[in-house]
Amino acid sequence: MNLPARVRIVDVGPRDGLQNEAVQVPTDVKVELIERLADAGLPAVEATSFVSPKWVPQMADAPDVTARIRRKPGVSYPVLVPNLKGLEGALAAKAEDVAIFGAASESFSRRNINCSIDESLDRFAPVCEQALAAGLRVRGYISCVLGCPYEGEIAPEAVARVAQRLHAMGCYEVSLGDTIGTGTPAKAQRMLETVARHVPLQQLAGHYHDTYGQALANILASLELGVATFDSSVAGLGGCPYAKGATGNVATEDVLYLLEGLGIETGVDLDRVVAIGAWICETIGRPNMSRAGRAIAAKTARQAA
Ligand code: HMG
Ligand code: MG
């Protein structure tokens, strides 16, 4: 296998994870979570999203979270912006990295951001243009790349079309979201091969939700093609409020354990992430979905006894 020597992990737990919690997580806890993840060596921590608080009340404190985080040099803290209003908020809070988010499925696009795919791309163009002019970096997301909760199968060409547009707008990276976690490795590879005909592989990221337990297999399949950036959530926090039944992203701890076993460097301290996973789950009263996280924490506790 010709795998990348180094992988960049983007922890999306504070955004993708906490946007889906039933309880409102205090701003202090969110800020501490983001700072602790950066201190553990994560090169990117997705902090929050500037979306309508009527749609996602969990992210209503986005301005506060963004303004308060102690930023570590060399770490990026992307925030989601669905439109110009979101970008205005992100700029006011001095965000340096924003993410626009579209979908490969018409039905999902309408449910998630209340417009068609083409309307969303028209809406993203000025967001991208103004963000780049202000010196920000822009990441792009595509949801439903391996299946849609409303439409079922999604053609790889539909993903490629949106990816190409996001790339052409100036996104430094396009993150490919298996929103409902139905993808399997061969399908993931077919999708990636199709998208990579339009966007360089080095600018693609895998964002795999683990609903069907396929995320690590999909990551390995993506690594085999040369993909070297993956999104994950500490303790497997997360889901998506507009994809019923979608569980969290693949756990950061599980991805780190896999990559360490493959001899792939990440610069992230697995033991510290395990401790953060245990802490956030206890703090917000939620089960820890990371298998590696639970196993390592149990082993550490046995050794300390
Ligand atoms: P809309 O209702 O069509 O928007 O929503 P609108 O422009 O008609 O505005 C309606 C109201 O929202 C107005 O307020 C606006 O001011 C306000 P009112 O006059 O009624 O008081 N508004 C805003 N407020 C704050 N920030 C904003 C903003 N924009 C408008 N940016 C909109 C369209 C896009 C705003 C809405 O649909 C929305 O916020 N959607 C967000 C959905 C979301 O956050 N989903 C989860 C994130 S995506 C995800 O998780 C997938 C991902 O992880 C990848 C994967 O796994 O697939 C990324
Ligand atoms: Mg997601």
CSV table of C-alpha atoms and ligand atoms in Angstrom, one decimal:
chain,number,residue,atom,x,y,z
A,1,MET,CA,0.0,0.0,0.0
A,2,ASN,CA,1.3,3.4,-0.9
A,3,LEU,CA,-0.2,5.5,1.9
A,4,PRO,CA,0.5,9.2,2.7
A,5,ALA,CA,3.3,9.6,5.3
A,6,ARG,CA,1.5,12.3,7.1
A,7,VAL,CA,-2.2,13.1,7.6
A,8,ARG,CA,-4.0,16.3,8.7
A,9,ILE,CA,-6.9,15.8,11.1
A,10,VAL,CA,-9.6,18.4,11.4
A,11,ASP,CA,-11.5,18.0,14.7
A,12,VAL,CA,-15.0,19.1,14.0
A,13,GLY,CA,-16.4,18.0,17.4
A,14,PRO,CA,-17.1,21.5,18.7
A,15,ARG,CA,-19.2,22.3,15.7
A,16,ASP,CA,-20.5,19.1,14.1
A,17,GLY,CA,-20.7,17.4,17.5
A,18,LEU,CA,-22.2,20.1,19.7
A,19,GLN,CA,-24.6,21.4,17.0
A,20,ASN,CA,-26.5,18.2,17.6
A,21,GLU,CA,-26.6,18.0,21.4
A,22,ALA,CA,-30.1,18.3,22.9
A,23,VAL,CA,-28.9,20.4,25.7
A,24,GLN,CA,-27.3,23.8,25.3
A,25,VAL,CA,-23.6,23.4,26.1
A,26,PRO,CA,-22.2,26.4,28.0
A,27,THR,CA,-19.9,28.7,26.0
A,28,ASP,CA,-17.1,28.2,28.5
A,29,VAL,CA,-17.2,24.5,27.9
A,30,LYS,CA,-17.1,25.0,24.1
A,31,VAL,CA,-14.1,27.3,24.4
A,32,GLU,CA,-12.3,24.9,26.7
A,33,LEU,CA,-12.9,22.0,24.4
A,34,ILE,CA,-11.5,23.9,21.4
A,35,GLU,CA,-8.4,25.1,23.3
A,36,ARG,CA,-7.7,21.6,24.7
A,37,LEU,CA,-7.9,20.0,21.2
A,38,ALA,CA,-5.5,22.6,19.8
A,39,ASP,CA,-3.2,22.0,22.8
A,40,ALA,CA,-3.3,18.2,22.0
A,41,GLY,CA,-1.7,18.9,18.6
A,42,LEU,CA,-4.8,19.1,16.3
A,43,PRO,CA,-3.8,21.4,13.4
A,44,ALA,CA,-7.4,22.5,12.8
A,45,VAL,CA,-10.4,22.6,15.1
A,46,GLU,CA,-13.7,23.6,13.6
A,47,ALA,CA,-15.1,26.0,16.2
A,48,THR,CA,-18.7,26.8,15.5
A,49,SER,CA,-21.1,28.0,12.9
A,50,PHE,CA,-22.7,31.4,12.0
A,51,VAL,CA,-26.0,30.0,11.0
A,52,SER,CA,-29.6,31.1,11.9
A,53,PRO,CA,-30.2,30.5,15.6
A,54,LYS,CA,-33.7,29.6,14.7
A,55,TRP,CA,-32.4,26.7,12.6
A,56,VAL,CA,-29.6,25.6,15.0
A,57,PRO,CA,-30.0,27.1,18.5
A,58,GLN,CA,-27.0,25.2,19.7
A,59,MET,CA,-24.7,27.5,17.7
A,60,ALA,CA,-26.3,30.8,18.8
A,61,ASP,CA,-23.2,31.7,20.8
A,62,ALA,CA,-20.9,31.6,17.7
A,63,PRO,CA,-19.8,35.2,18.0
A,64,ASP,CA,-18.8,34.7,21.6
A,65,VAL,CA,-17.0,31.3,21.0
A,66,THR,CA,-15.0,32.7,18.1
A,67,ALA,CA,-14.0,35.9,19.8
A,68,ARG,CA,-13.0,34.1,23.0
A,69,ILE,CA,-10.8,31.2,21.9
A,70,ARG,CA,-7.1,31.6,22.6
A,71,ARG,CA,-5.7,31.0,19.2
A,72,LYS,CA,-2.6,29.0,19.0
A,73,PRO,CA,-0.2,30.0,16.2
A,74,GLY,CA,-0.3,27.5,13.3
A,75,VAL,CA,-3.7,26.1,14.2
A,76,SER,CA,-6.8,27.0,12.2
A,77,TYR,CA,-10.3,27.4,13.6
A,78,PRO,CA,-12.7,27.3,10.7
A,79,VAL,CA,-16.3,28.4,11.3
A,80,LEU,CA,-19.3,27.6,9.1
A,81,VAL,CA,-21.0,30.4,7.1
A,82,PRO,CA,-24.0,29.7,4.9
A,83,ASN,CA,-24.4,33.2,3.5
A,84,LEU,CA,-23.2,36.8,3.6
A,85,LYS,CA,-24.8,37.4,7.0
A,86,GLY,CA,-22.8,34.5,8.4
A,87,LEU,CA,-19.6,35.9,6.9
A,88,GLU,CA,-20.3,39.3,8.4
A,89,GLY,CA,-20.6,37.7,11.9
A,90,ALA,CA,-17.5,35.7,11.3
A,91,LEU,CA,-15.5,38.8,10.2
A,92,ALA,CA,-16.7,40.8,13.2
A,93,ALA,CA,-15.5,38.0,15.5
A,94,LYS,CA,-12.2,38.0,13.7
A,95,ALA,CA,-12.4,34.4,12.3
A,96,GLU,CA,-9.6,33.7,9.9
A,97,ASP,CA,-11.0,30.6,8.3
A,98,VAL,CA,-14.6,30.0,7.1
A,99,ALA,CA,-16.4,27.1,5.6
A,100,ILE,CA,-19.3,27.2,3.1
A,101,PHE,CA,-21.4,24.1,3.0
A,102,GLY,CA,-23.4,22.7,0.1
A,103,ALA,CA,-24.8,19.3,-0.9
A,104,ALA,CA,-24.8,16.8,-3.7
A,105,SER,CA,-28.5,16.1,-3.2
A,106,GLU,CA,-31.2,18.6,-4.0
A,107,SER,CA,-33.5,17.5,-1.3
A,108,PHE,CA,-30.9,17.7,1.4
A,109,SER,CA,-29.8,21.1,0.2
A,110,ARG,CA,-33.4,22.4,0.6
A,111,ARG,CA,-33.8,20.9,4.0
A,112,ASN,CA,-30.4,22.0,5.3
A,113,ILE,CA,-30.0,25.5,3.9
A,114,ASN,CA,-33.4,26.2,2.4
A,115,CYS,CA,-32.4,26.5,-1.3
A,116,SER,CA,-31.5,24.4,-4.3
A,117,ILE,CA,-27.9,23.4,-5.1
A,118,ASP,CA,-27.5,26.0,-7.9
A,119,GLU,CA,-29.0,28.7,-5.6
A,120,SER,CA,-26.6,27.7,-2.9
A,121,LEU,CA,-23.6,28.0,-5.3
A,122,ASP,CA,-24.8,31.4,-6.4
A,123,ARG,CA,-25.0,32.4,-2.8
A,124,PHE,CA,-21.6,31.0,-1.9
A,125,ALA,CA,-19.8,32.9,-4.8
A,126,PRO,CA,-19.9,36.4,-3.2
A,127,VAL,CA,-19.3,34.9,0.3
A,128,CYS,CA,-16.1,33.3,-1.1
A,129,GLU,CA,-15.1,36.4,-3.0
A,130,GLN,CA,-15.5,38.7,0.0
A,131,ALA,CA,-13.9,36.3,2.4
A,132,LEU,CA,-10.8,35.9,0.1
A,133,ALA,CA,-10.6,39.7,-0.4
A,134,ALA,CA,-10.6,40.1,3.4
A,135,GLY,CA,-7.6,37.7,3.6
A,136,LEU,CA,-9.6,34.7,5.0
A,137,ARG,CA,-9.2,31.1,3.9
A,138,VAL,CA,-12.3,29.3,2.7
A,139,ARG,CA,-13.1,25.6,3.0
A,140,GLY,CA,-15.9,24.0,1.1
A,141,TYR,CA,-18.2,21.1,2.3
A,142,ILE,CA,-20.4,18.8,0.3
A,143,SER,CA,-23.0,16.8,2.1
A,144,CYS,CA,-24.5,13.4,1.0
A,145,VAL,CA,-21.6,12.4,-1.1
A,146,LEU,CA,-22.2,8.7,-0.5
A,147,GLY,CA,-26.0,8.8,-0.1
A,148,CYS,CA,-28.9,11.0,1.0
A,149,PRO,CA,-31.5,10.4,3.6
A,150,TYR,CA,-34.3,11.6,1.2
A,151,GLU,CA,-33.0,10.5,-2.2
A,152,GLY,CA,-30.9,7.4,-1.5
A,153,GLU,CA,-28.1,6.9,-4.0
A,154,ILE,CA,-26.1,9.9,-5.2
A,155,ALA,CA,-24.1,9.8,-8.4
A,156,PRO,CA,-20.4,10.5,-8.0
A,157,GLU,CA,-20.8,13.0,-10.9
A,158,ALA,CA,-23.2,15.0,-8.9
A,159,VAL,CA,-20.5,15.3,-6.2
A,160,ALA,CA,-17.9,16.2,-8.7
A,161,ARG,CA,-20.0,19.0,-10.2
A,162,VAL,CA,-20.3,20.7,-6.8
A,163,ALA,CA,-16.7,20.0,-5.9
A,164,GLN,CA,-15.5,21.6,-9.1
A,165,ARG,CA,-17.6,24.7,-8.5
A,166,LEU,CA,-16.3,25.1,-4.9
A,167,HIS,CA,-12.8,24.6,-6.0
A,168,ALA,CA,-13.1,27.1,-8.8
A,169,MET,CA,-14.5,29.7,-6.3
A,170,GLY,CA,-11.2,29.5,-4.4
A,171,CYS,CA,-11.9,26.9,-1.6
A,172,TYR,CA,-8.5,25.6,-0.4
A,173,GLU,CA,-10.0,22.3,0.3
A,174,VAL,CA,-13.3,20.5,-0.3
A,175,SER,CA,-14.5,18.2,2.5
A,176,LEU,CA,-16.6,15.3,1.2
A,177,GLY,CA,-19.3,14.5,3.7
A,178,ASP,CA,-20.9,11.1,4.1
A,179,THR,CA,-23.6,12.7,6.2
A,180,ILE,CA,-25.5,9.6,7.0
A,181,GLY,CA,-22.6,7.2,7.1
A,182,THR,CA,-24.0,4.7,4.5
A,183,GLY,CA,-20.9,4.6,2.3
A,184,THR,CA,-18.7,1.6,2.0
A,185,PRO,CA,-15.0,1.5,0.8
A,186,ALA,CA,-15.5,0.6,-2.9
A,187,LYS,CA,-18.2,3.2,-3.2
A,188,ALA,CA,-16.0,5.8,-1.5
A,189,GLN,CA,-13.2,5.1,-3.8
A,190,ARG,CA,-15.4,5.4,-6.9
A,191,MET,CA,-16.7,8.7,-5.7
A,192,LEU,CA,-13.1,10.0,-4.9
A,193,GLU,CA,-11.8,8.9,-8.2
A,194,THR,CA,-14.6,10.8,-10.0
A,195,VAL,CA,-14.1,13.9,-7.9
A,196,ALA,CA,-10.3,13.8,-8.3
A,197,ARG,CA,-10.7,14.2,-12.1
A,198,HIS,CA,-11.8,17.8,-11.3
A,199,VAL,CA,-10.2,18.7,-8.0
A,200,PRO,CA,-6.6,17.7,-7.0
A,201,LEU,CA,-6.6,14.9,-4.5
A,202,GLN,CA,-4.4,16.9,-2.1
A,203,GLN,CA,-7.3,19.4,-1.8
A,204,LEU,CA,-9.9,16.8,-0.8
A,205,ALA,CA,-10.8,15.8,2.7
A,206,GLY,CA,-12.9,12.8,3.9
A,207,HIS,CA,-15.7,13.7,6.4
A,208,TYR,CA,-17.2,10.3,7.3
A,209,HIS,CA,-20.0,9.9,9.8
A,210,ASP,CA,-19.9,6.5,11.5
A,211,THR,CA,-23.6,5.6,11.5
A,212,TYR,CA,-23.1,2.2,9.9
A,213,GLY,CA,-19.6,1.6,11.4
A,214,GLN,CA,-17.9,2.1,8.0
A,215,ALA,CA,-16.0,5.3,8.7
A,216,LEU,CA,-12.6,3.7,9.4
A,217,ALA,CA,-12.9,1.4,6.5
A,218,ASN,CA,-13.7,4.4,4.3
A,219,ILE,CA,-10.7,6.3,5.7
A,220,LEU,CA,-8.4,3.4,4.8
A,221,ALA,CA,-9.9,3.2,1.3
A,222,SER,CA,-9.4,7.0,0.9
A,223,LEU,CA,-5.8,6.8,2.2
A,224,GLU,CA,-5.1,4.1,-0.4
A,225,LEU,CA,-5.9,6.7,-3.1
A,226,GLY,CA,-3.8,9.3,-1.4
A,227,VAL,CA,-6.3,11.4,0.5
A,228,ALA,CA,-4.4,12.9,3.4
A,229,THR,CA,-7.0,15.1,5.3
A,230,PHE,CA,-9.8,13.7,7.4
A,231,ASP,CA,-12.5,15.3,9.6
A,232,SER,CA,-13.3,13.6,12.9
A,233,SER,CA,-14.9,14.4,16.2
A,234,VAL,CA,-13.4,13.8,19.6
A,235,ALA,CA,-15.4,11.0,21.3
A,236,GLY,CA,-17.4,10.7,18.1
A,237,LEU,CA,-19.6,13.6,19.1
A,238,GLY,CA,-22.1,14.7,16.5
A,239,GLY,CA,-24.7,14.1,13.9
A,240,CYS,CA,-26.6,16.6,11.7
A,241,PRO,CA,-29.9,18.1,12.8
A,242,TYR,CA,-31.2,17.9,9.2
A,243,ALA,CA,-30.3,14.2,8.7
A,244,LYS,CA,-32.5,12.2,11.1
A,245,GLY,CA,-30.7,9.2,12.6
A,246,ALA,CA,-27.3,10.4,11.5
A,247,THR,CA,-24.8,9.7,14.3
A,248,GLY,CA,-21.6,11.4,15.0
A,249,ASN,CA,-18.4,11.7,12.9
A,250,VAL,CA,-15.9,9.0,13.2
A,251,ALA,CA,-14.1,9.5,16.6
A,252,THR,CA,-10.7,11.3,16.5
A,253,GLU,CA,-9.3,8.8,18.9
A,254,ASP,CA,-10.2,5.9,16.6
A,255,VAL,CA,-8.7,7.6,13.6
A,256,LEU,CA,-5.5,8.4,15.5
A,257,TYR,CA,-5.2,4.8,16.7
A,258,LEU,CA,-5.6,3.6,13.1
A,259,LEU,CA,-3.0,6.0,11.7
A,260,GLU,CA,-0.5,5.3,14.5
A,261,GLY,CA,-0.8,1.6,13.6
A,262,LEU,CA,-0.1,2.4,10.0
A,263,GLY,CA,2.9,4.5,10.9
A,264,ILE,CA,1.3,7.7,9.6
A,265,GLU,CA,2.3,10.9,11.4
A,266,THR,CA,-0.4,13.4,12.6
A,267,GLY,CA,1.4,15.4,15.2
A,268,VAL,CA,-1.5,14.8,17.6
A,269,ASP,CA,-1.1,13.2,21.1
A,270,LEU,CA,-3.6,10.3,21.2
A,271,ASP,CA,-3.5,10.1,25.1
A,272,ARG,CA,-4.4,13.7,25.4
A,273,VAL,CA,-7.3,13.4,23.0
A,274,VAL,CA,-8.5,10.3,25.0
A,275,ALA,CA,-8.5,12.5,28.1
A,276,ILE,CA,-10.4,15.3,26.4
A,277,GLY,CA,-13.0,12.8,25.1
A,278,ALA,CA,-13.6,11.4,28.6
A,279,TRP,CA,-13.9,14.9,30.0
A,280,ILE,CA,-16.3,16.3,27.4
A,281,CYS,CA,-18.6,13.2,27.6
A,282,GLU,CA,-18.7,13.5,31.4
A,283,THR,CA,-19.2,17.3,31.3
A,284,ILE,CA,-22.2,17.1,28.9
A,285,GLY,CA,-23.5,13.8,30.1
A,286,ARG,CA,-23.2,11.8,26.9
A,287,PRO,CA,-21.8,8.4,26.2
A,288,ASN,CA,-18.3,8.2,24.7
A,289,MET,CA,-18.6,6.8,21.2
A,290,SER,CA,-14.9,6.2,20.6
A,291,ARG,CA,-14.0,2.5,20.9
A,292,ALA,CA,-10.2,3.3,21.2
A,293,GLY,CA,-11.0,6.2,23.6
A,294,ARG,CA,-12.9,3.9,25.9
A,295,ALA,CA,-10.3,1.1,25.7
A,296,ILE,CA,-7.3,3.3,26.4
A,297,ALA,CA,-9.1,5.1,29.2
A,298,ALA,CA,-10.0,1.7,30.8
A,299,LYS,CA,-6.4,0.5,30.4
A,300,THR,CA,-5.0,3.7,32.0
A,301,ALA,CA,-7.5,3.3,34.9
A,302,ARG,CA,-6.4,-0.3,35.5
A,303,GLN,CA,-2.8,0.6,35.5
A,304,ALA,CA,-3.4,3.4,38.0
A,305,ALA,CA,-5.3,1.1,40.4
B,1,HMG,P1,-33.6,31.1,5.5
B,1,HMG,O1,-34.8,31.0,6.5
B,1,HMG,O2,-33.9,30.7,4.1
B,1,HMG,O3,-32.8,32.5,5.5
B,1,HMG,O4,-32.5,30.2,6.1
B,1,HMG,P2,-33.3,33.9,5.3
B,1,HMG,O5,-32.2,34.6,4.6
B,1,HMG,O6,-34.7,34.0,4.7
B,1,HMG,O7,-33.4,34.5,6.8
B,1,HMG,C1,-34.3,34.1,7.7
B,1,HMG,C2,-33.9,34.6,9.1
B,1,HMG,O8,-32.7,34.0,9.5
B,1,HMG,C3,-33.7,36.1,9.2
B,1,HMG,O9,-34.0,36.5,10.5
B,1,HMG,C4,-32.2,36.3,9.0
B,1,HMG,O10,-31.7,37.4,9.6
B,1,HMG,C5,-31.7,35.0,9.8
B,1,HMG,P3,-35.5,37.0,10.9
B,1,HMG,O11,-35.7,38.2,10.0
B,1,HMG,O12,-36.5,35.9,10.6
B,1,HMG,O13,-35.4,37.3,12.4
B,1,HMG,N1,-30.4,34.6,9.2
B,1,HMG,C6,-29.3,34.4,10.0
B,1,HMG,N2,-29.1,34.6,11.3
B,1,HMG,C7,-27.8,34.3,11.7
B,1,HMG,N3,-26.8,33.9,10.9
B,1,HMG,C8,-27.0,33.7,9.6
B,1,HMG,C9,-28.3,34.0,9.1
B,1,HMG,N4,-28.8,33.9,7.9
B,1,HMG,C10,-30.1,34.3,8.0
B,1,HMG,N5,-26.0,33.3,8.9
B,1,HMG,C11,-30.1,29.6,6.3
B,1,HMG,C12,-31.3,30.0,5.3
B,1,HMG,C13,-29.0,29.2,5.5
B,1,HMG,C14,-29.8,30.8,7.1
B,1,HMG,C15,-30.7,28.5,7.3
B,1,HMG,O14,-31.2,27.5,6.5
B,1,HMG,C16,-29.6,28.0,8.2
B,1,HMG,O15,-29.1,28.6,9.1
B,1,HMG,N6,-29.2,26.7,8.0
B,1,HMG,C17,-28.2,26.1,8.7
B,1,HMG,C18,-28.3,24.6,8.8
B,1,HMG,C19,-27.2,24.0,9.5
B,1,HMG,O16,-26.5,24.7,10.2
B,1,HMG,N7,-27.0,22.7,9.3
B,1,HMG,C20,-25.9,22.0,9.9
B,1,HMG,C21,-24.6,22.3,9.4
B,1,HMG,S1,-24.2,21.4,7.9
B,1,HMG,C22,-23.7,19.9,8.4
B,1,HMG,O17,-23.7,19.6,9.5
B,1,HMG,C23,-23.1,19.0,7.3
B,1,HMG,C24,-21.6,18.9,7.4
B,1,HMG,O18,-21.1,18.4,8.7
B,1,HMG,C25,-21.0,17.9,6.3
B,1,HMG,C26,-21.8,16.6,6.4
B,1,HMG,O19,-21.6,15.8,7.4
B,1,HMG,O20,-22.4,16.3,5.4
B,1,HMG,C27,-20.9,20.3,7.2
B,2,MG,MG,-21.0,16.4,9.3
